C-alpha positions as CSV (number, residue, x, y, z in Angstrom):
1,X,80.2,103.4,90.3
2,X,82.2,106.8,89.9
3,X,85.6,106.1,91.1
4,X,86.1,109.7,91.5
5,X,83.4,110.9,93.7
6,X,82.0,108.4,96.6
7,X,78.5,108.0,96.4
8,X,77.9,109.7,93.9
9,X,74.8,110.1,91.1
10,X,76.7,111.6,88.8
11,X,78.3,109.2,86.3
12,X,82.0,109.0,85.2
13,X,81.1,110.3,82.0
14,X,79.8,113.4,83.0
15,X,82.3,114.1,85.9
16,X,85.1,113.6,83.2
17,X,83.1,116.2,81.4
18,X,82.7,118.3,84.5
19,X,86.6,118.3,84.9
20,X,87.4,119.2,81.1
21,X,85.4,122.4,81.9
22,X,87.2,123.1,85.2
23,X,90.6,122.5,83.6
24,X,89.7,125.2,80.9
25,X,88.9,127.5,84.1
26,X,85.1,127.8,83.2
27,X,82.6,129.6,85.6
28,X,80.0,127.3,87.5
29,X,77.1,129.0,85.3
30,X,78.9,127.6,82.3
31,X,79.6,124.3,83.7
32,X,76.2,124.0,84.8
33,X,74.8,124.6,81.2
34,X,77.3,122.5,79.5
35,X,76.9,119.4,82.0
36,X,73.4,119.8,82.4
37,X,74.2,119.5,86.0
38,X,72.1,121.2,88.8
39,X,74.0,124.4,89.9
40,X,74.0,123.3,93.3
41,X,75.6,120.0,92.4
42,X,78.3,121.9,90.3
43,X,78.9,124.2,93.5
44,X,79.3,121.0,95.5
45,X,81.5,119.4,93.1
46,X,83.7,122.7,93.1
47,X,84.2,123.0,96.7
48,X,85.0,119.1,97.2
49,X,87.7,119.6,94.4
50,X,89.1,122.6,95.9
51,X,89.7,120.9,99.0
52,X,91.4,118.2,97.3
53,X,93.6,120.6,95.5
54,X,94.6,122.5,98.6
55,X,95.4,119.0,100.2
56,X,97.7,118.2,97.5
57,X,99.5,121.5,97.8
58,X,100.1,121.0,101.5
59,X,102.1,117.5,100.3
60,X,104.6,119.0,98.4
61,X,108.1,118.6,99.5
62,X,110.0,121.4,100.5
63,X,111.5,123.9,98.3
64,X,115.4,123.6,97.3
65,X,117.6,126.1,95.2
66,X,116.8,129.8,94.4
67,X,113.9,130.6,96.5
68,X,111.8,133.9,96.2
69,X,109.7,134.9,99.2
70,X,107.1,137.5,99.5
71,X,103.7,138.6,101.2
72,X,100.8,139.9,99.7
73,X,97.1,141.5,100.6
74,X,93.9,140.2,99.2
75,X,90.8,141.9,99.5
76,X,88.8,145.2,98.3
77,X,90.7,147.7,96.4
78,X,89.7,150.8,98.2
79,X,89.5,150.5,102.2
80,X,89.3,153.6,104.9
81,X,92.5,153.5,107.3
82,X,95.8,152.3,106.5
83,X,97.3,151.6,103.2
84,X,100.1,149.0,102.5
85,X,101.5,146.9,105.3
86,X,98.5,146.8,108.1
87,X,95.7,147.7,105.7
88,X,92.1,146.9,107.1
89,X,90.1,144.4,105.6
90,X,92.4,142.9,103.7
91,X,93.8,139.0,103.9
92,X,97.6,138.6,104.4
93,X,98.8,135.8,102.3
94,X,102.5,134.6,102.6
95,X,104.3,133.1,99.7
96,X,107.1,131.3,98.5
97,X,108.2,130.5,94.9
98,X,110.8,128.2,93.3
99,X,112.6,130.0,90.7
100,X,111.1,129.0,87.2
101,X,109.0,126.6,89.3
102,X,106.0,125.8,91.6
103,X,104.7,128.2,94.4
104,X,103.3,127.5,98.1
105,X,100.7,130.2,99.6
106,X,99.5,130.4,103.2
107,X,97.3,132.8,104.8
108,X,99.0,134.4,107.6
109,X,97.7,136.5,110.7
110,X,100.5,139.2,110.6
111,X,103.8,140.0,109.0
112,X,105.9,139.7,111.9
113,X,109.1,138.2,111.8
114,X,107.8,135.2,113.9
115,X,105.5,134.5,111.6
116,X,107.1,134.6,108.3
117,X,110.6,133.0,109.5
118,X,108.6,130.1,110.8
119,X,106.7,129.7,107.6
120,X,109.7,129.7,105.9
121,X,111.4,127.3,108.2
122,X,108.6,124.7,107.4
123,X,108.9,124.8,103.6
124,X,112.3,125.8,102.7
125,X,115.4,123.5,102.5
126,X,118.4,125.1,104.7
127,X,120.6,124.6,101.6
128,X,118.6,127.3,99.5
129,X,119.5,130.7,98.3
130,X,116.9,133.0,99.5
131,X,115.5,136.1,97.8
132,X,113.5,138.9,99.1
133,X,112.6,142.2,99.2
134,X,114.2,145.0,102.3
135,X,111.1,144.1,104.4
136,X,112.5,143.8,108.1
137,X,110.8,140.6,109.0
138,X,113.1,138.5,106.6
139,X,116.3,139.7,108.8
140,X,117.9,136.8,110.7
141,X,117.7,133.9,107.8
142,X,121.2,133.4,107.8
143,X,121.2,133.2,111.3
144,X,118.7,130.4,111.0
145,X,121.1,128.6,108.5
146,X,120.2,129.3,105.1
147,X,122.9,129.6,103.0
148,X,122.3,132.9,101.5
149,X,119.9,135.9,101.8
150,X,119.9,138.1,99.0
151,X,117.6,141.3,99.0
152,X,116.2,143.6,96.3
153,X,115.5,147.2,97.8
154,X,111.8,148.3,96.6
155,X,112.2,151.3,98.7
156,X,114.5,152.8,96.0
157,X,112.5,151.3,92.6
158,X,114.8,148.7,92.6
159,X,112.9,145.6,90.8
160,X,116.0,143.6,90.2
161,X,119.3,144.3,91.9
162,X,122.1,146.3,90.0
163,X,124.8,144.9,91.9
164,X,123.5,141.0,92.0
165,X,122.9,139.3,88.6
166,X,119.7,137.3,89.0
167,X,118.6,138.9,92.3
168,X,114.7,139.7,91.9
169,X,111.7,138.3,93.3
170,X,109.7,138.8,89.9
171,X,108.6,135.3,90.1
172,X,106.3,135.3,93.2
173,X,105.1,138.5,92.3
174,X,104.1,137.2,88.9
175,X,102.2,134.8,90.6
176,X,100.3,137.4,92.8
177,X,99.4,139.2,89.7
178,X,97.9,135.9,88.1
179,X,96.1,134.9,91.5
180,X,94.3,138.6,91.9
181,X,93.4,138.8,88.3
182,X,91.7,135.3,88.4
183,X,90.3,136.0,91.7
184,X,88.6,139.1,90.7
185,X,86.3,137.6,88.4
186,X,84.7,136.0,91.5
187,X,83.6,139.7,92.6
188,X,84.2,139.2,96.1
189,X,84.7,135.9,98.2
190,X,83.7,134.5,101.5
191,X,86.9,134.4,104.1
192,X,85.8,131.2,104.9
193,X,86.3,130.0,101.2
194,X,88.9,132.3,100.6
195,X,91.8,129.7,101.5
196,X,90.5,127.0,99.0
197,X,90.0,129.5,95.9
198,X,93.6,130.5,96.5
199,X,94.5,127.2,96.8
200,X,93.1,126.1,93.5
201,X,95.2,129.5,91.6
202,X,98.4,127.6,93.1
203,X,97.4,124.1,91.7
204,X,96.9,125.9,88.2
205,X,99.8,127.7,88.6
206,X,102.1,124.6,89.6
207,X,100.7,122.3,86.6
208,X,100.9,125.5,84.1
209,X,103.2,123.5,81.7
210,X,101.3,119.9,82.4
211,X,97.9,118.6,81.3
212,X,95.7,119.9,83.8
213,X,92.8,117.7,83.3
214,X,94.9,114.6,83.5
215,X,96.6,116.0,86.5
216,X,93.0,116.7,88.0
217,X,91.8,113.3,86.9
218,X,94.6,111.5,88.5
219,X,94.0,113.4,92.1
220,X,90.6,112.3,92.0
221,X,91.1,108.9,91.2
222,X,94.2,108.8,94.0
223,X,91.5,110.8,96.6
224,X,88.1,110.6,95.6
225,X,85.9,113.6,96.2
226,X,83.3,113.3,99.1
């Protein structure tokens, strides 16, 4: 019986080996070769594990303290038409980062004020100080009840406020860099599975200071794969 995977023909010993290889971020091809599991079995286990990671990220408590918010665009580097905000064929991702802590990501339909403020309201405690860039969709955070809202003016090449010490969004921008670099190795991700790959990046980032293998083992023990 495998306590980590429901109705599985994979033994616990092999599954633990699988998780160790996942923890060090090996590819599906490498994992299949090292565990001697069928490639389809590895892909199925990875898909189920990413689902559990995504569910774990959604269960996290609201953010509180110094919070950074930003939006980013994932997709092909070169697309015809508009550039920047509104670029075609891009997936829009909104992110929240607790300063020196964890992150939360969410795929959004657009970058309208209604959409972004609703995402913030659902995940950030009102006693928090929020840091953002100068994008107008972040207007109104103080009116919503947040303690303070500080901005960095990227339009003037300002990446850390010259007026207010510690006012920047380097944390969430650092996560964007990590996620895009990691996802680039897949050479294109289906839109239907993009969210789960993104959430895997989020889970890994949030456990960057802990033993990822043990975190994955505990996750699968509490919520077996199906």
